[in-house]
Structure formats: structure tokens, C-alpha cells
Amino acid sequence: MDSREFRNAMGRFATGVTVITTNDGTDAHGMTANAFMSISLEPKLITISIDNHANMLKKIKASGQYAVNFLSDQQQDISMNFAGQKKKEGGVDFGSIQGVPVIKESLASVVCDVDQEIVVGDHTLFIGSVKDVKVTDGNPLTFYCGKYGDYRQKEYA
């Protein structure tokens, strides 16, 4: 199989959309990503996967901390901004939790210190020790087969 076929197969897995944020000491930075996973409740650990050629890799290494922000279905413009698809009019106004930039009004922001870095293939996994979380209500922004979507909670009898 070629890389395109593999990528298309991976796109068949529906995911939520996140923006990874950090501050490299001079400015807040963000990157849209869907390679996120919760890995442990005790201790509280998550992981993100960053391409070894991405600008965000150096920024997270420099800061030693990051946040994962779960976007709502009202925040597609923010995702597109950090994916380099379309600049958000007026820019992005960051909030802060324990000094780490976060996306305001995201469904959840999970703030971490980098616990481990593991190079795997063409990506680096950053295992984060969770320091704090903030949760809000709403519906998630989803991504499937290269397209944005949404998920509406339904009541079941």
C-alpha cells in the first residue's frame, strides 16, 4: 500500500478536533490535531503525536508544557486557523490556565507538563502529566474523511 492509501484508511476513523497550545516564552502558539489519547487515570496522563517537521515540536520542547483543547461545533474557524486553512478574522483570543495558553470556550482544556518524549517513526509522542482541566458544555466538532462535521446529542428512551 502507498502512503495515500494508508492516510485515506486512517481518515475513516471519526475523531474530535483539538488544538494543541503552548507558549515558547515569547508568544502563544497553536496547532490543530486529532492525534490525542488519554492513557492513564492514576497518574493522570495523556499523549499527543506531533510530526517531527512541525514547528510546534520545537515550541513544546522549549516550553515543557502544553494544553489540549477540545473544540466545539462552534469553533471550526479556530481549527481552520491553526491548520493553516483559513485565517480567523480578528485572530484568536487565548485564555490561560496555570500560565499555559488555552482556547477560550473549548469543550475542555487539559493542561500538562511534558513527562516523556518518545520518537516513533516520523512523529514524536509527548506524554503529558495533567496539571489542570477546565470543562464547558456544548457539542463537539468532529472530523471524518477529511471533512468537518458535528455530533448532536440525542435523547434515547
XYZ file of N, CA, C and O in Angstrom, residues 16-86:
284
model
N -12.712 13.636 17.287
C -12.949 15.001 17.698
C -11.799 15.841 17.160
O -10.814 15.315 16.637
N -11.920 17.150 17.276
C -10.878 18.058 16.798
C -10.294 18.788 17.999
O -11.037 19.319 18.828
N -8.968 18.807 18.079
C -8.295 19.527 19.151
C -7.361 20.574 18.576
O -6.933 20.485 17.422
N -7.042 21.536 19.409
C -5.949 22.458 19.129
C -4.967 22.315 20.284
O -5.349 22.442 21.451
N -3.729 22.004 19.934
C -2.650 21.912 20.907
C -2.079 23.320 21.061
O -1.783 23.980 20.062
N -1.922 23.783 22.300
C -1.390 25.128 22.533
C -0.203 25.071 23.489
O -0.104 24.187 24.332
N 0.689 26.035 23.307
C 1.833 26.186 24.203
C 2.333 27.620 24.105
O 1.906 28.378 23.235
N 3.245 27.971 24.999
C 3.891 29.272 24.956
C 5.392 29.034 25.016
O 5.883 28.438 25.971
N 6.106 29.481 23.988
C 7.546 29.240 23.911
C 8.375 30.305 24.632
O 9.574 30.385 24.467
N 7.700 31.124 25.436
C 8.402 32.176 26.170
C 8.254 33.538 25.539
O 8.496 34.556 26.184
N 7.854 33.565 24.272
C 7.656 34.849 23.609
C 6.227 35.051 23.149
O 5.772 36.190 23.052
N 5.520 33.954 22.859
C 4.177 34.084 22.308
C 3.411 32.779 22.464
O 4.003 31.713 22.611
N 2.069 32.869 22.401
C 1.210 31.687 22.411
C 1.153 31.120 20.999
O 1.129 31.867 20.018
N 1.141 29.800 20.903
C 1.106 29.111 19.610
C 0.081 27.991 19.667
O -0.163 27.413 20.731
N -0.512 27.664 18.507
C -1.476 26.587 18.429
C -1.308 25.773 17.167
O -0.740 26.236 16.177
N -1.800 24.540 17.214
C -1.753 23.627 16.078
C -2.967 22.704 16.151
O -3.227 22.090 17.190
N -3.726 22.619 15.065
C -4.855 21.696 15.011
C -4.332 20.275 14.923
O -3.389 19.997 14.186
N -4.956 19.377 15.694
C -4.517 17.977 15.702
C -5.673 17.073 16.100
O -6.587 17.494 16.796
N -5.616 15.833 15.639
C -6.575 14.848 16.137
C -5.854 13.632 16.709
O -6.486 12.668 17.110
N -4.526 13.689 16.774
C -3.745 12.595 17.356
C -3.552 12.844 18.846
O -2.539 13.347 19.303
N -4.584 12.505 19.602
C -4.632 12.719 21.043
C -5.206 11.468 21.689
O -6.076 10.808 21.123
N -4.726 11.157 22.890
C -5.268 9.997 23.598
C -5.057 10.157 25.103
O -4.003 10.593 25.543
N -6.072 9.771 25.864
C -5.941 9.644 27.307
C -5.317 8.280 27.575
O -5.751 7.281 27.011
N -4.274 8.224 28.434
C -3.610 6.932 28.631
C -3.643 6.409 30.054
O -3.441 5.217 30.268
N -3.909 7.249 31.052
C -3.908 6.752 32.428
C -4.719 7.683 33.327
O -4.658 8.906 33.173
N -5.469 7.076 34.264
C -6.189 7.857 35.263
C -5.333 8.116 36.494
O -5.432 9.155 37.127
N -4.497 7.152 36.879
C -3.598 7.294 38.028
C -2.224 6.757 37.664
O -2.083 5.538 37.548
N -1.272 7.616 37.426
C -1.392 9.073 37.411
C -2.144 9.537 36.167
O -2.256 8.791 35.188
N -2.634 10.758 36.188
C -3.378 11.319 35.061
C -2.398 11.681 33.949
O -1.617 12.619 34.083
N -2.455 10.909 32.842
C -1.547 11.097 31.714
C -2.322 11.091 30.406
O -3.270 10.322 30.238
N -1.880 11.955 29.485
C -2.401 11.957 28.112
C -1.208 11.952 27.171
O -0.065 12.154 27.592
N -1.476 11.733 25.882
C -0.406 11.835 24.898
C -0.901 12.538 23.643
O -2.086 12.450 23.301
N 0.003 13.254 23.010
C -0.241 13.858 21.703
C 0.873 13.401 20.776
O 1.958 13.037 21.227
N 0.594 13.408 19.493
C 1.566 12.989 18.491
C 1.811 14.156 17.544
O 0.872 14.664 16.925
N 3.073 14.576 17.438
C 3.439 15.742 16.624
C 4.446 15.313 15.556
O 5.442 14.648 15.855
N 4.192 15.706 14.308
C 5.108 15.426 13.203
C 6.485 16.011 13.533
O 6.589 17.136 14.019
N 7.526 15.253 13.245
C 8.886 15.700 13.567
C 9.330 16.933 12.778
O 10.343 17.549 13.129
N 8.577 17.313 11.735
C 8.910 18.513 10.969
C 8.014 19.702 11.325
O 8.191 20.794 10.782
N 7.062 19.501 12.228
C 6.132 20.574 12.593
C 6.823 21.618 13.468
O 7.642 21.276 14.327
N 6.483 22.881 13.259
C 7.025 23.964 14.083
C 6.674 23.771 15.553
O 7.439 24.171 16.438
N 5.516 23.185 15.832
C 5.060 23.009 17.212
C 6.001 22.108 18.006
O 6.121 22.260 19.226
N 6.696 21.202 17.360
C 7.602 20.278 18.057
C 8.639 21.051 18.874
O 8.805 20.795 20.074
N 9.311 22.003 18.243
C 10.338 22.795 18.939
C 9.733 23.641 20.052
O 10.347 23.823 21.104
N 8.530 24.134 19.828
C 7.884 25.001 20.812
C 7.515 24.228 22.080
O 7.702 24.718 23.190
N 7.007 23.007 21.923
C 6.674 22.197 23.099
C 7.945 21.771 23.819
O 8.012 21.799 25.053
N 8.985 21.413 23.064
C 10.257 21.047 23.702
C 10.810 22.221 24.511
O 11.332 22.035 25.605
N 10.687 23.436 23.977
C 11.202 24.624 24.661
C 10.395 24.953 25.918
O 10.964 25.329 26.945
N 9.084 24.800 25.842
C 8.237 25.196 26.972
C 8.112 24.107 28.031
O 7.917 24.411 29.208
N 8.150 22.844 27.607
C 7.973 21.738 28.549
C 6.548 21.572 29.031
O 6.278 20.839 29.974
N 5.610 22.246 28.370
C 4.199 22.119 28.742
C 3.318 22.415 27.537
O 3.749 23.042 26.567
N 2.092 21.917 27.613
C 1.129 22.152 26.536
C -0.282 21.962 27.069
O -0.484 21.439 28.168
N -1.249 22.404 26.275
C -2.665 22.150 26.567
C -3.291 21.513 25.342
O -2.919 21.814 24.204
N -4.240 20.628 25.587
C -5.072 20.061 24.532
C -6.457 20.651 24.723
O -7.042 20.543 25.808
N -6.967 21.307 23.686
C -8.256 21.985 23.737
C -9.225 21.269 22.804
O -8.976 21.178 21.602
N -10.319 20.724 23.356
C -11.323 20.007 22.565
C -12.297 21.040 22.013
O -12.989 21.709 22.788
N -12.368 21.158 20.692
C -13.183 22.207 20.087
C -14.653 21.837 20.015
O -15.017 20.676 19.810
N -15.505 22.857 20.147
C -16.946 22.682 19.996
C -17.312 22.851 18.521
O -16.515 23.346 17.712
N -18.544 22.474 18.205
C -19.009 22.608 16.823
C -19.150 24.070 16.397
O -19.404 24.356 15.236
N -18.945 25.003 17.325
C -18.971 26.434 17.012
C -17.569 26.993 16.753
O -17.416 28.189 16.541
N -16.551 26.128 16.755
C -15.167 26.598 16.669
C -14.400 26.071 15.447
O -13.181 26.028 15.456
N -15.119 25.744 14.392
C -14.446 25.269 13.181
C -13.471 26.303 12.640
O -12.390 25.963 12.150
N -13.815 27.584 12.752
C -12.927 28.636 12.262
C -11.589 28.629 13.012
O -10.536 28.890 12.427
N -11.611 28.279 14.289
C -10.369 28.204 15.070
C -9.530 27.027 14.596
O -8.319 27.141 14.426
N -10.185 25.883 14.359
C -9.467 24.726 13.830
C -8.812 25.058 12.494
O -7.639 24.758 12.271
N -9.572 25.678 11.608
C -9.049 26.016 10.275
C -7.891 27.008 10.370
O -6.936 26.921 9.605
N -7.965 27.933 11.306
C -6.888 28.893 11.515
C -5.585 28.170 11.851
O -4.547 28.402 11.225
N -5.640 27.268 12.843
C -4.416 26.595 13.286
C -3.991 25.448 12.371
O -2.876 24.955 12.482
N -4.870 25.050 11.456
C -4.492 24.055 10.443
C -3.898 24.741 9.211
O -3.490 24.072 8.263
N -3.873 26.084 9.220
C -3.331 26.827 8.086
C -4.264 26.839 6.885
O -3.847 27.130 5.774
N -5.559 26.557 7.106
C -6.526 26.511 6.009
C -7.145 27.870 5.722
O -7.406 28.207 4.580
N -7.415 28.636 6.786
C -8.064 29.932 6.627
C -7.851 30.729 7.900
O -8.179 30.264 8.986
